[in-house]
Short mmCIF file of C-alpha atoms in Angstrom, two decimals:
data_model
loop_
_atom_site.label_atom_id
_atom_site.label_comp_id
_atom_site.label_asym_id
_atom_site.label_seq_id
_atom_site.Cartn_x
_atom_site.Cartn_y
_atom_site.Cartn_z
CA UNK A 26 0.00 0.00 0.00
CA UNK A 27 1.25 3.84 -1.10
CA UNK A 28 1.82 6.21 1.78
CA UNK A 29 -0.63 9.19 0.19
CA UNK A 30 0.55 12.59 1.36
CA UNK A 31 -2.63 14.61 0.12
CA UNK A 32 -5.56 13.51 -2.05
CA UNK A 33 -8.02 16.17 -3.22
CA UNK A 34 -10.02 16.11 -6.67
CA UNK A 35 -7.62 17.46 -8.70
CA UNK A 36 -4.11 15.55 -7.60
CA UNK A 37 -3.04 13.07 -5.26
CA UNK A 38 0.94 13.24 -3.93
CA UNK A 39 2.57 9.64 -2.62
CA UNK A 40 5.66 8.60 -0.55
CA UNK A 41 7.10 7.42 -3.59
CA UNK A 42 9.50 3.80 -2.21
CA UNK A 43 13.05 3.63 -3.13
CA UNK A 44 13.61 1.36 -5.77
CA UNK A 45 10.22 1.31 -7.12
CA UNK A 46 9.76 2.45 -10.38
CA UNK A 47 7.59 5.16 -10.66
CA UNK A 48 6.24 3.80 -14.91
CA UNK A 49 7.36 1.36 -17.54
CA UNK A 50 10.10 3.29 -19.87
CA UNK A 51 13.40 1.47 -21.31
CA UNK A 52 15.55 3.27 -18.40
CA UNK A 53 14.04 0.93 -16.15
CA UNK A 54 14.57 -2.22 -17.60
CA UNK A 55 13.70 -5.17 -15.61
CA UNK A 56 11.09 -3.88 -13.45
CA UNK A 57 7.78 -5.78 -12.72
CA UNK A 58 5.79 -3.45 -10.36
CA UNK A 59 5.53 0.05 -11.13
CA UNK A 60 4.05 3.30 -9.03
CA UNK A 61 1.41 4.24 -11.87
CA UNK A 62 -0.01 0.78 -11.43
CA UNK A 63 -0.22 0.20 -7.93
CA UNK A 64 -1.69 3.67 -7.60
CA UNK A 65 -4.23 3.27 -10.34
CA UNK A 66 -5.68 -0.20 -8.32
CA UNK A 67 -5.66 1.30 -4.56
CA UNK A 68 -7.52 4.34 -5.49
CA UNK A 69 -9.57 2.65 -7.62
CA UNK A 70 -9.34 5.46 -10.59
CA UNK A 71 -7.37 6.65 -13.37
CA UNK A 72 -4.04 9.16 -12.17
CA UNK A 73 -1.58 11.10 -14.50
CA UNK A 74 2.15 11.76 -13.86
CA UNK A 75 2.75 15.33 -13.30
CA UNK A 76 6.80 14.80 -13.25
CA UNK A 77 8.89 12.08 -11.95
CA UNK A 78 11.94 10.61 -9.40
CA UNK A 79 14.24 8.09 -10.42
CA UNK A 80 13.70 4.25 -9.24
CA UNK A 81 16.31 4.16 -6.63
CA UNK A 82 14.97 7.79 -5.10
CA UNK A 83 12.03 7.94 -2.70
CA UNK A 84 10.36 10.87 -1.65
CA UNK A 85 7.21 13.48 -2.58
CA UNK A 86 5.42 12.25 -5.59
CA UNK A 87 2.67 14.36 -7.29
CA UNK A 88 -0.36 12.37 -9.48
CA UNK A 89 -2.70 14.46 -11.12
CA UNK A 90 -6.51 13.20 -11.82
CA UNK A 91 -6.90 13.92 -15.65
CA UNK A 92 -4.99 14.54 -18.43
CA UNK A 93 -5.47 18.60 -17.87
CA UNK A 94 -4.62 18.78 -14.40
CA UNK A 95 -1.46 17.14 -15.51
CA UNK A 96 -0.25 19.20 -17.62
CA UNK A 97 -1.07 22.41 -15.70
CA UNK A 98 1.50 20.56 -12.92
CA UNK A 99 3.92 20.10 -15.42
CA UNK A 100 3.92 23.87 -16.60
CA UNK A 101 4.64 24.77 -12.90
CA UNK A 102 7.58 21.93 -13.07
CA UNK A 103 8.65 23.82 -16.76
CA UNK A 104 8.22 27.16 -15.54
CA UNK A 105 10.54 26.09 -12.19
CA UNK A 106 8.20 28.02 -10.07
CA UNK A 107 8.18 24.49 -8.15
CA UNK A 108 10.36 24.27 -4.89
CA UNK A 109 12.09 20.87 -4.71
CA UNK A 110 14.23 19.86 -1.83
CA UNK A 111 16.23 16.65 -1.02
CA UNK A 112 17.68 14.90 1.77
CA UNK A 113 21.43 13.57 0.42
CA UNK A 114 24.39 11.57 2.24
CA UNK A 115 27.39 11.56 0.55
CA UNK A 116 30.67 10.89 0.39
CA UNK A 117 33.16 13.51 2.01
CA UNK A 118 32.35 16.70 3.69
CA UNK A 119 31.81 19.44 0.46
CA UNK A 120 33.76 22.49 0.53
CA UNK A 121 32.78 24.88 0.78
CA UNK A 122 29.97 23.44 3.01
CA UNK A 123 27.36 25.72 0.98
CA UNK A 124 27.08 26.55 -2.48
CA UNK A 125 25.87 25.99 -5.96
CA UNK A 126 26.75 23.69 -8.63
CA UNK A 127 26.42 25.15 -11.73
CA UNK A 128 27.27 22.41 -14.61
CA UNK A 129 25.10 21.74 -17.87
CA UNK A 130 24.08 18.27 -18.32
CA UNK A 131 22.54 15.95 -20.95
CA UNK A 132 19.53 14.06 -21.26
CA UNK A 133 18.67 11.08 -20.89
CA UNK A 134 21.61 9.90 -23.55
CA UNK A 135 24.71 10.83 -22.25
CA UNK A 136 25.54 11.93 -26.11
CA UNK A 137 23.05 14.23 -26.29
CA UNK A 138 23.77 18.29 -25.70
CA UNK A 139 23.78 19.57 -22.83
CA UNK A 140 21.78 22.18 -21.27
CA UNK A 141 22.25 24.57 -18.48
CA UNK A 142 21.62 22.58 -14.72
CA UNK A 143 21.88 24.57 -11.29
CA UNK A 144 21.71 22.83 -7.95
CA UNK A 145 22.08 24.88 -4.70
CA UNK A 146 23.13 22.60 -1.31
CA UNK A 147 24.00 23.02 2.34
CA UNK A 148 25.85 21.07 4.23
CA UNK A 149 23.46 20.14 7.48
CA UNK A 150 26.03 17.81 9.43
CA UNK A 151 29.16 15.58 8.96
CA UNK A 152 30.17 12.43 10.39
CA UNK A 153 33.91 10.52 10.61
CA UNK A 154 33.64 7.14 11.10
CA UNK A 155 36.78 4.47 12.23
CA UNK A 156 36.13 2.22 9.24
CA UNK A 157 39.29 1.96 7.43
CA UNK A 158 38.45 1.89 3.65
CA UNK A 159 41.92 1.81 0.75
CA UNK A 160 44.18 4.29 1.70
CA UNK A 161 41.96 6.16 4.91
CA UNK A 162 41.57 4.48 8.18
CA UNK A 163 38.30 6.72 8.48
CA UNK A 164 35.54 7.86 6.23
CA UNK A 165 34.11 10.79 6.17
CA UNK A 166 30.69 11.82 5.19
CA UNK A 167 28.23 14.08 4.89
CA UNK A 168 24.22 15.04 5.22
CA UNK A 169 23.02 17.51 2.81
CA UNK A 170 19.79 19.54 1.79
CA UNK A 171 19.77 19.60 -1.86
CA UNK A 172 17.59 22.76 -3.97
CA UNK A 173 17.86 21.42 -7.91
CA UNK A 174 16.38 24.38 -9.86
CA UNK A 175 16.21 22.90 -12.74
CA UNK A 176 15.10 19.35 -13.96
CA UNK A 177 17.80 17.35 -15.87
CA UNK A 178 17.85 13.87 -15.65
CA UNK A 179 19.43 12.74 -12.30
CA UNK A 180 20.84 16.07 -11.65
CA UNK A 181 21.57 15.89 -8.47
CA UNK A 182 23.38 12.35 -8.70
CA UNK A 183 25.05 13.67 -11.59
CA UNK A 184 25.97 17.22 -9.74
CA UNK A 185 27.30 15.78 -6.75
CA UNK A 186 29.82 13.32 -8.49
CA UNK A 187 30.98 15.92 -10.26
CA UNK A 188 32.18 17.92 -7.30
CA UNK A 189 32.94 14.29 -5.76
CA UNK A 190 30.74 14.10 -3.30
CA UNK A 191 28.64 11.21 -4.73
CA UNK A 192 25.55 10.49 -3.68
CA UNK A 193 25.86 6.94 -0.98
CA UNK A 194 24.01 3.64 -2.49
CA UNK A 195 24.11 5.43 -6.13
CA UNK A 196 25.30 2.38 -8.48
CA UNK A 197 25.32 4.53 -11.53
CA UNK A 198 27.43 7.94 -10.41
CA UNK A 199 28.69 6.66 -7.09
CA UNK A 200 31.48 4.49 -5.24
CA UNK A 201 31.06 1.13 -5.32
CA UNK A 202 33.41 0.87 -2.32
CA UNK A 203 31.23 3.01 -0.23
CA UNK A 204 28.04 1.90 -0.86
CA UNK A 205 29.25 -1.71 -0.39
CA UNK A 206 30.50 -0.01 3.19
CA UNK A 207 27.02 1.01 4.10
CA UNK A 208 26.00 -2.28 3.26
CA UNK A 209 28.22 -3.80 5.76
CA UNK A 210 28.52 -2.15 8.54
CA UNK A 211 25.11 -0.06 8.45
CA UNK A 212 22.48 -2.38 6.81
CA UNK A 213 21.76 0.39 4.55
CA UNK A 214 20.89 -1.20 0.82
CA UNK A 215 18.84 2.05 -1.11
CA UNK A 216 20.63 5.29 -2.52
CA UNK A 217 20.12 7.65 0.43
CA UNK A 218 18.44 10.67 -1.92
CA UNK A 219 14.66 11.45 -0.79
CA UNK A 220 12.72 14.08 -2.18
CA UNK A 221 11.66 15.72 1.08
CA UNK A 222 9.46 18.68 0.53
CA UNK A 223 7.39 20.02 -2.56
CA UNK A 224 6.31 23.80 -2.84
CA UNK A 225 4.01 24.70 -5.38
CA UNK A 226 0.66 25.91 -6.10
CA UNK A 227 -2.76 24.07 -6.41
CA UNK A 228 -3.55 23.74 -10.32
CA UNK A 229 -7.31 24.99 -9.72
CA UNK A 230 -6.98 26.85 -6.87
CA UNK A 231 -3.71 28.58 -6.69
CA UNK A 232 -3.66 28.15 -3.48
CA UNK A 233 0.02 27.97 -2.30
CA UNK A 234 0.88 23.88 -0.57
CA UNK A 235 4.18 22.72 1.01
CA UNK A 236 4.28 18.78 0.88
CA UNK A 237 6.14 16.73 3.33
CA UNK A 238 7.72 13.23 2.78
CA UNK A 239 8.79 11.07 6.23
CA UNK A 240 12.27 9.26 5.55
CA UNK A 241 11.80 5.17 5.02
CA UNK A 242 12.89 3.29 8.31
CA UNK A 243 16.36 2.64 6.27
CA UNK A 244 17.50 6.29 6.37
CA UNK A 245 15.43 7.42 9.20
CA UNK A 246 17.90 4.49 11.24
CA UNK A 247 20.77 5.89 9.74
CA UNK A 248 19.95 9.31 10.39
CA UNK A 249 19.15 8.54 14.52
CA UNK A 250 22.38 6.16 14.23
CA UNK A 251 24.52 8.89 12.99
CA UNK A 252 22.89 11.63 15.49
CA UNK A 253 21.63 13.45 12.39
CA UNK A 254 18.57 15.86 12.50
CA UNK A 255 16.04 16.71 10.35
CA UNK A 256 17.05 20.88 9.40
CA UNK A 257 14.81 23.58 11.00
CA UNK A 258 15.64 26.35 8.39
CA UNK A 259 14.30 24.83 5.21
CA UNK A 260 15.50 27.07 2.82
CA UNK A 261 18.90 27.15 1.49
CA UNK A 262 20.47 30.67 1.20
CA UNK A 263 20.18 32.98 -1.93
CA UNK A 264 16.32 31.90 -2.13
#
């Protein structure tokens, strides 16, 4: 069963799982259960993607209820007049510890041009841990909020290897050694990137919403393991 967030006539907005794919597309590949789907049967209606997360990221979902609806989302999404923030742990403490990264990216195809990409982050807390790991006898890392203000495909994977500060648990941009760590020694076995918190405003409406999605048990553990909390000022700087 989908954790739903808010569910009104016009949209609906899940706890999207990690690792669950959110529709059938050839990124995906192998999958056999999809978001759409398992949507569609609980509610007992037809629902329309407004935008999407990748499979391995969990977090704030929105679902419109027609066709119209859907698009009117997704010109809020095109017109980045939608707030988007994520929870991140990566690899190594960023300097400096706020900032923006400000590196075009491609598509989908990693051929294809690339377009302008901007993603603002603060660093919210660090951690050094006694696991030796190649050439360090500890491992740092670090929680961040992440602001993407634009939309590129996996943009803030993509951003935060490229200042190397990859995001933990990512098998496509990240360290194997690291996430293999986590695996280990913290039973942690998703990408630890969660869309947190939505801001945007109702398509009929206009009315102004902030949605909220709770961390799974997996990083909401590793959070309370690592002595991490959740940040009070929700906004990073420059907004």
């Amino acid at each position: 069963m989908l954790e739903i967030l808010h569910q009104d006539d016009a949209l609906i907005a899940v706890n999207k799982p990690a690792n669950l794919a959110v529709h059938r597309s050839k990124m995906v590949g192998n999958a056999d259960t999809f978001l759409i789907d398992e949507l569609r049967e609980q509610i007992g209606d037809s629902v329309y993607l407004a935008h999407r997360l990748d499979r391995a990221t969990s977090g704030v979902l929105l679902v419109a209820r027609n066709k119209e609806i859907a698009a009117a989302l997704g010109e809020q999404f095109m017109g980045r007049t939608v707030h988007k923030q994520y929870l991140v742990v990566v690899r190594g403490w960023p300097e400096p510890a706020e900032g923006v990264i400000d590196y075009p990216l491609p598509g989908s195809r990693e051929t294809g041009p690339r377009r302008e990409a901007r993603t603002r982050y603060r660093q919210l807390a660090t951690i050094e841990v006694p696991i030796a790991l190649g050439r360090y006898p500890q491992q740092r890392y670090a929680f961040l909020l992440a602001e993407p203000e634009s939309g590129r495909f996996r943009q803030i994977r993509k951003h935060l290897a490229h200042i190397h500060h990859p995001v933990i648990g990512d098998c496509q941009h990240g360290r194997g050694d690291h996430n293999r760590l986590y695996k280990q020694y913290f039973g942690c076995h998703r990408m630890l990137l969660h869309a947190w918190r939505l801001d945007f405003h109702h398509p009929l409406s206009g009315a102004p919403m902030t949605l909220e999605a709770p961390l799974d048990d997996a990083f909401a553990s590793l959070l309370a393991r690592f002595e991490w909390a959740l940040p009070q000022n929700a906004r990073v700087s420059g907004h």
